[in-house]
Tab-separated table of C-alpha atoms and ligand atoms in Angstrom:
chain	number	residue	atom	x	y	z
A	99	MET	CA	0.023	0.022	0.056
A	100	SER	CA	1.672	2.987	-1.059
A	101	GLY	CA	-1.019	5.539	-1.079
A	102	VAL	CA	-3.122	7.435	-4.119
A	103	PRO	CA	-2.918	11.129	-5.463
A	104	PHE	CA	-6.202	12.609	-5.832
A	105	CYS	CA	-5.536	13.449	-9.959
A	106	ASP	CA	-2.576	12.290	-11.426
A	107	VAL	CA	-2.579	13.699	-15.128
A	108	GLY	CA	0.581	12.172	-15.594
A	109	VAL	CA	-0.894	8.791	-16.469
A	110	SER	CA	-3.188	10.084	-19.507
A	111	MET	CA	-0.103	12.405	-20.774
A	112	GLU	CA	2.803	10.112	-20.835
A	113	SER	CA	2.190	8.692	-24.262
A	114	LEU	CA	1.015	11.848	-25.778
A	115	GLN	CA	4.091	13.714	-24.519
A	116	PRO	CA	5.773	13.430	-28.246
A	117	ALA	CA	2.880	14.588	-30.000
A	118	ILE	CA	2.250	17.181	-27.853
A	119	MET	CA	5.823	18.505	-27.925
A	120	SER	CA	6.143	18.071	-31.861
A	121	ALA	CA	2.401	20.732	-31.885
A	122	MET	CA	3.712	23.291	-29.547
A	123	GLU	CA	7.191	23.364	-31.679
A	124	SER	CA	4.746	23.612	-34.757
A	125	VAL	CA	3.541	26.814	-33.097
A	126	ILE	CA	6.788	28.051	-31.941
A	127	ARG	CA	8.035	27.749	-35.675
A	128	LYS	CA	5.131	29.600	-37.271
A	129	ARG	CA	5.633	32.337	-34.612
A	130	HIS	CA	2.018	33.064	-34.347
A	131	PHE	CA	0.585	32.824	-30.666
A	132	ILE	CA	-2.803	33.922	-30.576
A	133	LEU	CA	-5.992	33.648	-32.838
A	134	GLY	CA	-4.042	31.474	-35.904
A	135	GLU	CA	-4.383	28.275	-37.192
A	136	ALA	CA	-4.068	25.934	-34.071
A	137	CYS	CA	-7.390	27.895	-32.324
A	138	THR	CA	-9.276	27.963	-35.355
A	139	CYS	CA	-8.371	24.374	-35.927
A	140	PHE	CA	-9.198	23.096	-32.395
A	141	GLU	CA	-12.402	25.209	-32.400
A	142	ARG	CA	-13.415	23.202	-35.744
A	143	ASN	CA	-12.565	19.815	-34.385
A	144	PHE	CA	-14.605	20.663	-30.847
A	145	ALA	CA	-17.310	21.921	-32.291
A	146	ASP	CA	-17.423	18.560	-34.901
A	147	TYR	CA	-17.192	16.394	-31.414
A	148	CYS	CA	-19.973	18.207	-29.626
A	149	GLY	CA	-22.114	18.252	-32.608
A	150	THR	CA	-22.133	21.976	-32.675
A	151	SER	CA	-21.981	23.996	-35.635
A	152	TYR	CA	-19.675	26.784	-33.869
A	153	ALA	CA	-17.045	26.643	-31.235
A	154	ILE	CA	-15.141	29.401	-30.050
A	155	GLY	CA	-11.740	29.624	-27.741
A	156	VAL	CA	-11.673	31.777	-25.197
A	157	GLY	CA	-9.343	31.947	-22.412
A	158	ASN	CA	-11.115	29.944	-19.353
A	159	GLY	CA	-14.245	28.766	-17.945
A	160	LEU	CA	-15.395	31.853	-16.536
A	161	ASP	CA	-14.867	33.563	-19.403
A	162	ALA	CA	-16.603	31.137	-21.454
A	163	LEU	CA	-20.195	31.367	-19.448
A	164	TYR	CA	-19.562	35.242	-19.012
A	165	LEU	CA	-19.555	35.698	-22.847
A	166	ALA	CA	-22.186	33.240	-23.206
A	167	LEU	CA	-24.335	35.600	-21.252
A	168	ARG	CA	-23.002	38.590	-22.849
A	169	SER	CA	-23.945	37.434	-26.342
A	170	LEU	CA	-27.585	37.112	-25.050
A	171	ASN	CA	-27.762	40.685	-23.770
A	172	ILE	CA	-27.994	39.307	-20.233
A	173	GLY	CA	-27.034	42.307	-17.664
A	174	ALA	CA	-27.893	44.569	-15.066
A	175	GLY	CA	-31.710	43.993	-13.754
A	176	ASP	CA	-31.678	40.448	-14.941
A	177	GLU	CA	-32.240	37.297	-13.231
A	178	VAL	CA	-30.748	33.622	-13.926
A	179	ILE	CA	-31.694	30.620	-12.714
A	180	VAL	CA	-28.508	28.504	-11.082
A	181	PRO	CA	-27.973	25.401	-8.940
A	182	SER	CA	-27.394	26.363	-5.513
A	183	ASN	CA	-24.484	23.119	-5.623
A	184	THR	CA	-22.292	24.399	-8.476
A	185	TYR	CA	-18.663	25.682	-8.537
A	186	ILE	CA	-18.744	29.128	-7.710
A	187	ALA	CA	-17.645	30.064	-11.454
A	188	THR	CA	-21.266	29.382	-12.674
A	189	TRP	CA	-22.659	32.667	-10.338
A	190	MET	CA	-19.529	34.414	-11.100
A	191	ALA	CA	-20.311	34.553	-14.258
A	192	VAL	CA	-23.860	35.761	-14.221
A	193	SER	CA	-23.166	38.200	-11.507
A	194	ARG	CA	-20.170	39.830	-13.256
A	195	THR	CA	-22.832	40.603	-16.167
A	196	GLY	CA	-24.706	42.546	-13.575
A	197	ALA	CA	-27.598	40.041	-13.776
A	198	THR	CA	-28.944	38.507	-10.352
A	199	PRO	CA	-28.408	34.721	-9.791
A	200	VAL	CA	-31.322	33.288	-8.193
A	201	PRO	CA	-30.550	29.774	-7.025
A	202	VAL	CA	-32.343	26.563	-7.261
A	203	GLU	CA	-31.762	23.425	-5.594
A	204	PRO	CA	-30.224	20.185	-6.827
A	205	ASP	CA	-32.218	16.664	-6.686
A	206	ILE	CA	-30.621	14.627	-4.082
A	207	LEU	CA	-29.905	12.110	-6.078
A	208	THR	CA	-28.076	13.123	-9.119
A	209	TYR	CA	-27.228	16.575	-7.369
A	210	ASN	CA	-28.193	18.002	-10.790
A	211	ILE	CA	-30.274	21.087	-10.717
A	212	ASN	CA	-34.261	19.813	-9.624
A	213	PRO	CA	-36.502	20.753	-12.270
A	214	LEU	CA	-39.312	19.990	-10.256
A	215	LEU	CA	-38.453	23.620	-8.234
A	216	ILE	CA	-37.439	25.866	-11.556
A	217	GLU	CA	-41.039	27.545	-12.232
A	218	GLU	CA	-41.533	28.949	-8.703
A	219	LYS	CA	-38.059	30.735	-9.006
A	220	ILE	CA	-39.409	32.373	-12.230
A	221	THR	CA	-39.949	36.271	-12.573
A	222	SER	CA	-40.608	38.702	-15.019
A	223	LYS	CA	-36.615	39.478	-15.126
A	224	THR	CA	-35.792	35.867	-15.690
A	225	LYS	CA	-33.774	35.637	-18.422
A	226	ALA	CA	-32.011	32.247	-18.618
A	227	ILE	CA	-31.086	29.067	-17.075
A	228	ILE	CA	-28.117	27.555	-16.132
A	229	PRO	CA	-27.816	23.918	-16.091
A	230	VAL	CA	-24.839	22.840	-14.709
A	231	HIS	CA	-23.770	19.117	-15.628
A	232	LEU	CA	-21.892	18.806	-12.337
A	233	TYR	CA	-19.512	15.950	-11.189
A	234	GLY	CA	-20.113	14.474	-15.106
A	235	GLN	CA	-23.652	13.708	-15.786
A	236	CYS	CA	-26.049	15.772	-17.522
A	237	ALA	CA	-29.043	17.868	-15.720
A	238	ASP	CA	-32.524	16.780	-16.771
A	239	MET	CA	-32.401	18.659	-20.197
A	240	THR	CA	-35.792	17.276	-21.275
A	241	LYS	CA	-37.912	18.476	-18.135
A	242	ILE	CA	-35.406	21.948	-18.519
A	243	ASN	CA	-35.749	22.460	-21.992
A	244	ALA	CA	-39.482	22.181	-21.575
A	245	ILE	CA	-39.819	24.906	-19.012
A	246	ALA	CA	-37.356	27.265	-20.622
A	247	GLN	CA	-40.059	26.575	-24.138
A	248	ALA	CA	-42.787	27.319	-21.833
A	249	HIS	CA	-41.416	30.775	-20.492
A	250	LYS	CA	-39.465	31.801	-23.482
A	251	LEU	CA	-35.765	31.673	-21.740
A	252	PHE	CA	-32.111	31.178	-22.845
A	253	ILE	CA	-30.652	27.974	-21.673
A	254	VAL	CA	-26.740	27.954	-21.241
A	255	GLU	CA	-25.330	25.021	-20.580
A	256	ASP	CA	-22.250	24.683	-18.020
A	257	PHE	CA	-20.338	21.905	-19.292
A	258	ALA	CA	-17.256	22.291	-17.430
A	259	GLN	CA	-17.208	18.753	-16.017
A	260	ALA	CA	-19.055	16.984	-18.330
A	261	GLN	CA	-17.116	17.167	-22.013
A	262	GLY	CA	-18.418	13.849	-23.581
A	263	ALA	CA	-21.714	13.286	-21.690
A	264	LYS	CA	-24.524	12.430	-23.244
A	265	TRP	CA	-28.384	13.127	-22.323
A	266	VAL	CA	-30.297	10.935	-24.446
A	267	ASP	CA	-28.490	10.807	-27.823
A	268	GLN	CA	-27.213	14.886	-27.422
A	269	MET	CA	-23.949	15.713	-26.436
A	270	ALA	CA	-23.324	18.319	-23.580
A	271	GLY	CA	-22.551	21.211	-24.713
A	272	SER	CA	-24.924	21.038	-27.774
A	273	MET	CA	-28.530	21.441	-26.294
A	274	GLY	CA	-28.312	25.122	-24.973
A	275	HIS	CA	-28.764	28.107	-27.216
A	276	VAL	CA	-25.012	28.843	-26.315
A	277	ASN	CA	-22.723	26.850	-23.767
A	278	GLY	CA	-19.577	27.406	-21.817
A	279	THR	CA	-16.895	24.728	-21.110
A	280	SER	CA	-13.394	24.574	-19.055
A	281	PHE	CA	-10.341	22.847	-20.442
A	282	TYR	CA	-8.545	23.872	-16.779
A	283	PRO	CA	-5.828	21.116	-16.634
A	284	SER	CA	-7.978	18.235	-14.461
A	285	LYS	CA	-10.944	18.932	-16.290
A	286	ASN	CA	-11.657	15.794	-18.551
A	287	LEU	CA	-10.025	17.981	-21.500
A	288	GLY	CA	-7.614	19.277	-19.927
A	289	ALA	CA	-4.790	21.952	-21.696
A	290	LEU	CA	-1.313	22.340	-20.054
A	291	GLY	CA	-3.065	25.510	-18.621
A	292	ASP	CA	-5.718	27.869	-18.855
A	293	GLY	CA	-8.571	27.514	-21.608
A	294	GLY	CA	-12.342	27.298	-22.309
A	295	MET	CA	-14.612	27.392	-25.118
A	296	VAL	CA	-18.094	28.414	-26.101
A	297	THR	CA	-20.549	26.478	-28.297
A	298	THR	CA	-23.328	27.241	-30.040
A	299	ASN	CA	-25.745	26.483	-33.048
A	300	ASP	CA	-26.369	29.450	-33.737
A	301	SER	CA	-24.162	32.124	-36.417
A	302	ILE	CA	-25.180	35.261	-34.886
A	303	THR	CA	-24.524	34.114	-31.411
A	304	ALA	CA	-20.847	33.070	-32.876
A	305	GLU	CA	-20.224	36.048	-34.101
A	306	LYS	CA	-20.890	38.189	-31.062
A	307	ILE	CA	-18.785	35.461	-28.626
A	308	ARG	CA	-15.874	35.908	-31.631
A	309	LYS	CA	-15.889	39.950	-31.307
A	310	LEU	CA	-16.603	40.311	-27.411
A	311	ARG	CA	-14.137	37.698	-27.011
A	312	ASN	CA	-11.404	40.217	-28.465
A	313	TYR	CA	-12.229	43.628	-27.488
A	314	GLY	CA	-15.243	43.908	-29.179
A	315	SER	CA	-13.691	44.057	-32.478
A	316	ALA	CA	-14.164	41.899	-35.691
A	317	ILE	CA	-12.018	44.442	-37.559
A	318	LYS	CA	-8.362	45.184	-36.546
A	319	TYR	CA	-8.580	48.551	-34.250
A	320	VAL	CA	-12.201	48.719	-35.034
A	321	HIS	CA	-14.342	48.550	-31.592
A	322	ASP	CA	-18.397	47.949	-32.063
A	323	THR	CA	-18.730	46.891	-28.182
A	324	GLU	CA	-16.952	46.755	-24.777
A	325	GLY	CA	-15.710	43.423	-24.904
A	326	ILE	CA	-12.665	41.660	-23.083
A	327	ASN	CA	-9.640	39.991	-23.731
A	328	SER	CA	-10.356	36.035	-23.553
A	329	ARG	CA	-8.141	33.989	-26.787
A	330	LEU	CA	-8.087	30.615	-26.532
A	331	ASP	CA	-3.989	30.778	-27.078
A	332	GLU	CA	-2.116	28.892	-30.181
A	333	LEU	CA	-0.433	26.331	-27.810
A	334	GLN	CA	-2.884	25.322	-25.366
A	335	ALA	CA	-5.050	25.134	-28.603
A	336	ALA	CA	-2.533	22.849	-30.271
A	337	ILE	CA	-2.225	20.925	-26.954
A	338	LEU	CA	-5.806	20.316	-26.827
A	339	ASP	CA	-6.004	19.205	-30.217
A	340	VAL	CA	-3.714	16.545	-29.610
A	341	LYS	CA	-5.423	15.402	-26.639
A	342	LEU	CA	-8.978	15.351	-28.366
A	343	PRO	CA	-9.234	12.236	-29.998
A	344	HIS	CA	-8.170	10.343	-26.761
A	345	LEU	CA	-11.276	12.041	-24.582
A	346	GLU	CA	-13.464	9.140	-25.236
A	347	LEU	CA	-10.943	6.721	-24.296
A	348	TRP	CA	-10.313	8.584	-20.784
A	349	ASN	CA	-13.767	8.844	-20.195
A	350	HIS	CA	-14.309	5.233	-20.509
A	351	SER	CA	-11.571	4.696	-17.994
A	352	ARG	CA	-13.129	6.726	-15.727
A	353	GLN	CA	-16.317	5.007	-16.035
A	354	ALA	CA	-14.193	1.788	-15.788
A	355	ALA	CA	-12.805	3.131	-12.611
A	356	ALA	CA	-16.373	4.438	-11.458
A	357	ALA	CA	-17.906	0.490	-11.558
A	358	LEU	CA	-15.212	-0.678	-9.768
A	359	TYR	CA	-15.617	2.092	-6.935
A	360	THR	CA	-19.427	0.989	-6.992
A	361	GLU	CA	-18.647	-2.825	-6.934
A	362	GLN	CA	-16.297	-2.409	-3.886
A	363	LEU	CA	-18.288	0.239	-1.885
A	364	GLN	CA	-21.415	-1.486	-1.745
A	365	GLY	CA	-23.320	-1.475	1.238
A	366	ILE	CA	-20.719	-0.168	3.707
A	367	GLY	CA	-21.939	2.119	6.902
A	368	ASP	CA	-24.229	5.018	5.589
A	369	LEU	CA	-22.304	5.614	2.202
A	370	MET	CA	-24.215	6.761	-0.562
A	371	LEU	CA	-22.969	6.607	-3.817
A	372	PRO	CA	-23.467	8.077	-6.984
A	373	TYR	CA	-27.005	7.472	-8.982
A	374	THR	CA	-26.840	8.198	-12.759
A	375	HIS	CA	-30.281	9.188	-14.084
A	376	PRO	CA	-31.468	6.255	-16.685
A	377	ASP	CA	-31.554	9.224	-19.919
A	378	SER	CA	-27.906	10.188	-18.860
A	379	THR	CA	-24.348	9.166	-19.327
A	380	HIS	CA	-22.161	9.959	-16.400
A	381	VAL	CA	-18.490	10.813	-17.370
A	382	TYR	CA	-17.110	11.088	-13.936
A	383	HIS	CA	-15.382	14.196	-13.942
A	384	LEU	CA	-15.672	13.518	-10.136
A	385	TYR	CA	-16.920	10.026	-8.587
A	386	ILE	CA	-18.651	11.657	-5.425
A	387	ILE	CA	-19.434	9.331	-2.274
A	388	ARG	CA	-21.640	10.953	0.901
A	389	THR	CA	-21.552	9.813	4.465
A	390	LYS	CA	-22.270	11.670	8.163
A	391	LYS	CA	-18.924	10.878	9.073
A	392	ARG	CA	-17.288	12.571	5.999
A	393	GLU	CA	-14.534	15.023	8.134
A	394	ALA	CA	-13.257	11.641	9.901
A	395	LEU	CA	-13.408	9.658	6.777
A	396	GLN	CA	-10.546	12.363	4.770
A	397	LYS	CA	-8.743	12.416	7.541
A	398	PHE	CA	-8.327	8.723	8.225
A	399	LEU	CA	-7.637	8.427	4.301
A	400	HIS	CA	-5.394	11.267	4.175
A	401	LYS	CA	-3.818	9.408	7.275
A	402	HIS	CA	-2.607	6.465	4.606
A	403	SER	CA	-2.200	9.022	2.246
A	404	ILE	CA	-4.967	8.590	0.135
A	405	TYR	CA	-6.158	12.037	-0.955
A	406	THR	CA	-9.550	13.171	-1.560
A	407	LEU	CA	-11.072	16.506	-2.235
A	408	ILE	CA	-14.431	18.561	-1.408
A	409	HIS	CA	-16.450	19.865	-4.062
A	410	TYR	CA	-17.612	22.064	-2.265
A	411	PRO	CA	-17.477	23.013	1.311
A	412	ILE	CA	-19.298	26.123	1.268
A	413	PRO	CA	-22.027	26.637	-1.567
A	414	PRO	CA	-21.982	29.724	-3.115
A	415	HIS	CA	-25.470	31.229	-1.424
A	416	LEU	CA	-23.345	31.422	1.551
A	417	GLN	CA	-19.936	32.604	0.268
A	418	LYS	CA	-19.316	36.348	1.765
A	419	VAL	CA	-19.009	37.587	-1.900
A	420	TYR	CA	-22.915	36.937	-2.402
A	421	ALA	CA	-23.561	38.001	1.203
A	422	HIS	CA	-25.847	40.884	-0.282
A	423	LEU	CA	-28.022	38.731	-2.138
A	424	ASP	CA	-29.326	37.891	1.529
A	425	ILE	CA	-30.014	34.132	1.053
A	426	ARG	CA	-29.827	32.969	4.613
A	427	LYS	CA	-28.117	29.401	5.853
A	428	GLY	CA	-30.798	27.420	5.619
A	429	ALA	CA	-32.193	28.519	2.569
A	430	CYS	CA	-30.752	26.143	0.604
A	431	PRO	CA	-30.808	22.862	2.746
A	432	VAL	CA	-29.438	20.204	-0.008
A	433	ALA	CA	-26.842	22.293	-1.298
A	434	GLU	CA	-25.891	22.679	2.332
A	435	GLU	CA	-26.261	19.227	3.171
A	436	LEU	CA	-24.194	18.195	0.450
A	437	ALA	CA	-21.520	20.567	1.332
A	438	GLU	CA	-21.436	18.833	4.797
A	439	THR	CA	-21.241	14.869	3.762
A	440	CYS	CA	-19.592	15.034	0.234
A	441	LEU	CA	-16.353	13.568	-0.869
A	442	SER	CA	-14.539	13.241	-3.994
A	443	LEU	CA	-12.911	10.092	-4.237
A	444	PRO	CA	-9.381	10.115	-6.203
A	445	MET	CA	-9.955	9.694	-9.763
A	446	PHE	CA	-8.233	10.286	-13.331
A	447	PRO	CA	-7.793	8.223	-16.657
A	448	GLY	CA	-5.551	5.769	-16.075
A	449	ILE	CA	-5.999	4.999	-12.140
A	450	SER	CA	-5.529	1.487	-11.481
A	451	VAL	CA	-7.445	-1.094	-10.281
A	452	GLY	CA	-4.885	-1.421	-7.648
A	453	GLN	CA	-5.363	1.939	-6.762
A	454	ILE	CA	-8.771	1.970	-6.299
A	455	SER	CA	-8.678	-1.462	-4.196
A	456	GLU	CA	-6.444	0.511	-2.136
A	457	VAL	CA	-9.016	3.564	-1.544
A	458	CYS	CA	-11.939	0.945	-0.833
A	459	THR	CA	-9.955	-1.391	1.685
A	460	ARG	CA	-9.228	1.886	3.692
A	461	ILE	CA	-13.045	2.739	3.475
A	462	HIS	CA	-13.986	-0.569	4.727
A	463	GLU	CA	-11.431	-0.614	7.360
A	464	PHE	CA	-12.648	3.267	8.394
A	465	PHE	CA	-16.148	1.834	8.818
A	466	THR	CA	-15.494	-1.382	10.409
A	467	ASP	CA	-13.377	0.052	13.094
B	942	PLP	C1	-13.958	24.494	-13.752
B	942	PLP	C2	-15.472	24.607	-13.794
B	942	PLP	C3	-15.464	26.215	-14.073
B	942	PLP	C4	-14.587	27.027	-14.688
B	942	PLP	O1	-13.459	27.156	-15.366
B	942	PLP	P1	-12.323	27.814	-15.388
B	942	PLP	O2	-11.598	27.730	-16.828
B	942	PLP	O3	-11.376	27.152	-14.100
B	942	PLP	O4	-12.580	29.466	-15.449
B	942	PLP	C5	-17.047	26.494	-14.340
B	942	PLP	N1	-18.087	25.851	-14.058
B	942	PLP	C6	-17.816	24.549	-13.609
B	942	PLP	C7	-18.959	23.603	-12.959
B	942	PLP	C8	-16.187	24.054	-13.163
B	942	PLP	O5	-16.231	22.667	-12.680
């Protein structure tokens, strides 16, 4: 027994290193580092992968979501429905436009936004819903689509944790009006630095995003709107283009690891294991377990050099940055309960059968002591 890291990107990288090096060399040789061929090429390939007409490379996942909302003219005075259980970026993309994030509680089984609770939060100010495909499985897009259509709302998918996941037969990132994802290094498709992508089937929206990511400019030194500077650089695009063809294989590796965890962790103490909605696939960006003894379990595993994380320890509505929204503790009890009980086990493509057994053996040990 030798310990297990939370995430080891090296395992999936090793065999690709020569290809990544030569892709980087080719960028360096061309001496063109921003908005060149590599970005255009990767945008095309990523759009094809997601099954969308357009993909626009940006600096990171937060900017992808922010620019998606800006392209829909969402701003001050508007409300956007967000999950109460998500990474802070989902909320910050909304508040950065000037709009107000309005939380909706998750389903306690899937941990994704509960569609049955959305309509009661819709007001005359509501402009959009952001379903987050959290931990790697899709939110209930059938029900969310129906609600959005009935109330004439936009859908912006946050698929930062679900690249390659499917709802029925549709890819994550292809179901909203305009969608955003992240290539943060530990994501299912990760860069060697920051990166993000906006996807859409609408040509006008795509053009707007292209301008907004580049100082509001389509023609050099001509600025129509107040954009930002957020472009996927050539080096990252070239690296991501080498990695993209392996994403399916890596997702399968995560799924195989998850199946082993689920098999070996049945019926232990009060452990709750992940549940996958029958209409979704799960690409296990994270493998989440829940227990009332979370703190003690995490300490015990740490003592045995097994590294786990908590996604997320403080829900957005209880963060200081959103104190002005005046959403009290107790207002989002499901998100608060998740924050107190969830634990993310080691998960990465190439995690070995031995490593998974080691984690499971220690968890058994903890609960039988
Ligand atoms: C990672 C992540 C983001 C933001 O991505 P960055 O590239 O780090 O800005 C947004 N939403 C979710 C759900 C994420 O997991």
